[in-house]
Amino acid sequence: MIASKVGALPEVVGDTGLLLQQNNQSEYVEAILLLARDRQLRLDLANRGLERAKKFSWNRFTKDVVGQI
């Protein structure tokens, strides 16, 4: 995953993607080329992403956020 360092994206992405400056087009091009060339990095980030996704669910949201209201 390639995402910007702004807003909540770093919190959501964590270490599962490449976080870049918002308006740096050359940095995005370099990141895309890096992922296109580096199969192992793509697989590593994908696997980390699948694990991280397990931390986010409606059930967890309900317990953590709605349950406190």
Coordinates of N, CA, C and O in Angstrom, one line a residue:
M1 N 0.8 -1.2 0.0 CA 0.0 0.0 0.0 C 0.9 1.2 0.0 O 1.9 1.3 0.7
I2 N 0.5 2.2 -0.7 CA 1.1 3.5 -0.7 C 0.1 4.5 -0.2 O -1.1 4.5 -0.8
A3 N 0.4 5.3 0.8 CA -0.5 6.2 1.3 C 0.2 7.5 1.8 O 1.4 7.5 2.0
S4 N -0.6 8.5 2.0 CA 0.0 9.8 2.4 C 0.2 9.8 4.0 O -0.5 9.0 4.7
K5 N 1.0 10.6 4.4 CA 1.3 10.7 5.9 C 0.3 11.7 6.6 O 0.5 12.0 7.7
V6 N -0.7 12.1 5.9 CA -1.7 13.0 6.5 C -2.9 12.3 7.2 O -3.2 11.2 6.8
G7 N -3.5 13.0 8.0 CA -4.7 12.6 8.7 C -4.6 11.3 9.4 O -3.5 11.1 10.1
A8 N -5.5 10.4 9.4 CA -5.5 9.2 10.1 C -4.8 8.0 9.3 O -4.7 6.9 9.9
L9 N -4.4 8.3 8.1 CA -3.8 7.3 7.3 C -2.6 6.6 8.0 O -2.5 5.3 8.0
P10 N -1.7 7.3 8.6 CA -0.6 6.6 9.2 C -1.0 5.6 10.3 O -0.5 4.6 10.5
E11 N -2.0 6.0 11.1 CA -2.6 5.2 12.1 C -3.2 3.9 11.6 O -3.0 2.8 12.1
V12 N -3.9 4.1 10.5 CA -4.6 2.9 9.9 C -3.6 2.0 9.2 O -3.6 0.8 9.3
V13 N -2.7 2.6 8.4 CA -1.7 1.8 7.6 C -0.7 1.2 8.5 O -0.3 0.0 8.3
G14 N -0.2 1.9 9.5 CA 0.9 1.4 10.4 C 2.1 1.0 9.6 O 2.5 1.8 8.7
D15 N 2.6 -0.2 9.8 CA 3.8 -0.6 9.1 C 3.5 -1.5 7.9 O 4.3 -2.3 7.4
T16 N 2.3 -1.4 7.4 CA 1.8 -2.2 6.3 C 1.9 -1.6 4.9 O 1.5 -2.2 3.9
G17 N 2.5 -0.4 4.9 CA 2.6 0.3 3.6 C 3.7 1.3 3.6 O 4.4 1.5 4.6
L18 N 3.8 2.0 2.5 CA 4.8 3.1 2.4 C 4.1 4.4 2.6 O 3.1 4.7 1.8
L19 N 4.5 5.1 3.6 CA 3.8 6.4 3.9 C 4.7 7.5 3.3 O 5.9 7.6 3.6
L20 N 4.0 8.4 2.5 CA 4.8 9.4 1.7 C 4.2 10.8 2.0 O 3.1 11.0 2.5
Q21 N 5.0 11.8 1.7 CA 4.6 13.2 1.7 C 3.4 13.4 0.8 O 3.4 12.9 -0.3
Q22 N 2.5 14.2 1.2 CA 1.2 14.4 0.5 C 1.4 14.9 -0.9 O 0.8 14.4 -1.9
N23 N 2.2 15.8 -1.2 CA 2.3 16.5 -2.5 C 3.6 16.2 -3.2 O 4.0 17.0 -4.0
N24 N 4.3 15.1 -2.9 CA 5.6 14.9 -3.6 C 5.4 13.8 -4.6 O 5.5 12.6 -4.4
Q25 N 5.1 14.2 -5.9 CA 4.8 13.3 -6.9 C 5.9 12.4 -7.2 O 5.7 11.2 -7.5
S26 N 7.2 12.9 -7.2 CA 8.3 12.0 -7.5 C 8.5 10.9 -6.5 O 8.9 9.8 -6.8
E27 N 8.1 11.2 -5.2 CA 8.2 10.2 -4.2 C 7.2 9.1 -4.5 O 7.5 7.9 -4.3
Y28 N 6.0 9.4 -5.0 CA 5.0 8.4 -5.3 C 5.4 7.6 -6.5 O 5.2 6.4 -6.5
V29 N 6.0 8.2 -7.5 CA 6.5 7.5 -8.6 C 7.6 6.5 -8.2 O 7.5 5.3 -8.6
E30 N 8.5 6.9 -7.4 CA 9.6 6.0 -6.9 C 9.0 4.9 -6.1 O 9.4 3.7 -6.2
A31 N 8.0 5.1 -5.3 CA 7.3 4.1 -4.5 C 6.6 3.0 -5.4 O 6.7 1.8 -5.1
I32 N 5.9 3.5 -6.4 CA 5.3 2.6 -7.3 C 6.3 1.8 -8.0 O 6.1 0.6 -8.2
L33 N 7.3 2.4 -8.5 CA 8.4 1.6 -9.2 C 9.0 0.6 -8.2 O 9.3 -0.5 -8.6
L34 N 9.3 1.0 -7.0 CA 9.9 0.1 -6.0 C 9.0 -1.1 -5.8 O 9.4 -2.3 -5.9
L35 N 7.7 -0.9 -5.7 CA 6.7 -2.0 -5.5 C 6.6 -2.9 -6.7 O 6.4 -4.1 -6.6
A36 N 6.7 -2.3 -7.9 CA 6.7 -3.0 -9.1 C 7.9 -3.9 -9.3 O 7.8 -5.0 -9.8
R37 N 9.0 -3.5 -8.8 CA 10.3 -4.2 -9.0 C 10.5 -5.3 -7.9 O 11.1 -6.3 -8.1
D38 N 10.0 -5.0 -6.7 CA 10.4 -5.8 -5.5 C 9.3 -6.7 -5.1 O 8.4 -6.3 -4.2
R39 N 9.2 -7.9 -5.6 CA 8.2 -8.8 -5.3 C 8.1 -9.2 -3.8 O 7.0 -9.2 -3.2
Q40 N 9.3 -9.3 -3.2 CA 9.3 -9.7 -1.8 C 8.7 -8.6 -0.9 O 8.0 -8.9 0.1
L41 N 9.0 -7.4 -1.2 CA 8.4 -6.2 -0.5 C 6.9 -6.2 -0.6 O 6.2 -6.0 0.4
R42 N 6.4 -6.4 -1.8 CA 5.0 -6.5 -2.1 C 4.3 -7.6 -1.2 O 3.3 -7.4 -0.6
L43 N 4.9 -8.8 -1.2 CA 4.4 -9.9 -0.4 C 4.4 -9.6 1.1 O 3.5 -9.9 1.8
D44 N 5.5 -9.0 1.5 CA 5.7 -8.7 2.9 C 4.6 -7.7 3.4 O 3.9 -7.8 4.4
L45 N 4.5 -6.6 2.6 CA 3.5 -5.6 2.9 C 2.0 -6.2 2.9 O 1.2 -5.8 3.7
A46 N 1.8 -7.0 1.9 CA 0.5 -7.6 1.8 C 0.2 -8.5 3.0 O -0.9 -8.4 3.6
N47 N 1.1 -9.3 3.4 CA 0.9 -10.1 4.6 C 0.7 -9.3 5.9 O -0.1 -9.6 6.7
R48 N 1.5 -8.3 6.0 CA 1.4 -7.4 7.2 C 0.0 -6.7 7.1 O -0.7 -6.6 8.2
G49 N -0.5 -6.4 5.9 CA -1.8 -5.7 5.8 C -2.9 -6.7 6.2 O -3.9 -6.2 6.9
L50 N -2.8 -7.9 5.8 CA -3.8 -8.9 6.2 C -3.9 -9.1 7.7 O -5.0 -9.1 8.3
E51 N -2.7 -9.1 8.4 CA -2.7 -9.2 9.8 C -3.3 -7.9 10.5 O -4.0 -8.0 11.4
R52 N -2.9 -6.8 9.9 CA -3.4 -5.5 10.5 C -4.9 -5.4 10.3 O -5.6 -4.8 11.2
A53 N -5.4 -5.8 9.2 CA -6.9 -5.7 9.0 C -7.7 -6.5 10.1 O -8.8 -6.1 10.3
K54 N -7.1 -7.5 10.7 CA -7.8 -8.2 11.7 C -8.0 -7.3 13.0 O -8.9 -7.6 13.8
K55 N -7.3 -6.2 13.1 CA -7.5 -5.3 14.2 C -8.7 -4.4 14.0 O -9.1 -3.7 15.0
F56 N -9.3 -4.4 12.8 CA -10.4 -3.5 12.5 C -11.6 -4.3 12.2 O -11.6 -5.1 11.3
S57 N -12.7 -4.1 13.0 CA -14.0 -4.8 12.7 C -15.1 -4.0 13.3 O -14.8 -3.1 14.2
W58 N -16.3 -4.2 12.9 CA -17.4 -3.5 13.4 C -17.6 -3.9 14.9 O -18.0 -3.1 15.7
N59 N -17.4 -5.2 15.2 CA -17.5 -5.6 16.6 C -16.6 -4.9 17.5 O -17.0 -4.5 18.6
R60 N -15.3 -4.8 17.1 CA -14.3 -4.1 17.9 C -14.7 -2.6 18.0 O -14.6 -2.0 19.1
F61 N -15.1 -2.0 16.9 CA -15.6 -0.6 17.0 C -16.7 -0.4 18.0 O -16.7 0.5 18.8
T62 N -17.7 -1.3 17.9 CA -18.8 -1.2 18.8 C -18.4 -1.3 20.3 O -18.8 -0.5 21.1
K63 N -17.5 -2.2 20.6 CA -17.0 -2.4 22.0 C -16.2 -1.2 22.4 O -16.3 -0.7 23.5
D64 N -15.2 -0.8 21.5 CA -14.3 0.3 21.9 C -14.9 1.7 21.9 O -14.6 2.5 22.8
V65 N -15.7 2.0 21.0 CA -16.2 3.3 20.8 C -17.7 3.5 21.3 O -17.9 4.3 22.2
V66 N -18.5 2.7 20.7 CA -20.0 2.9 21.0 C -20.2 2.5 22.5 O -21.0 3.1 23.2
G67 N -19.5 1.5 23.0 CA -19.7 1.0 24.3 C -19.3 2.0 25.4 O -19.8 1.9 26.5
Q68 N -18.6 3.1 25.0 CA -18.2 4.1 26.0 C -19.1 5.3 26.0 O -19.0 6.1 26.9
I69 N -20.1 5.2 25.2 CA -21.1 6.4 25.1 C -22.2 6.2 26.2 O -22.7 5.2 26.4

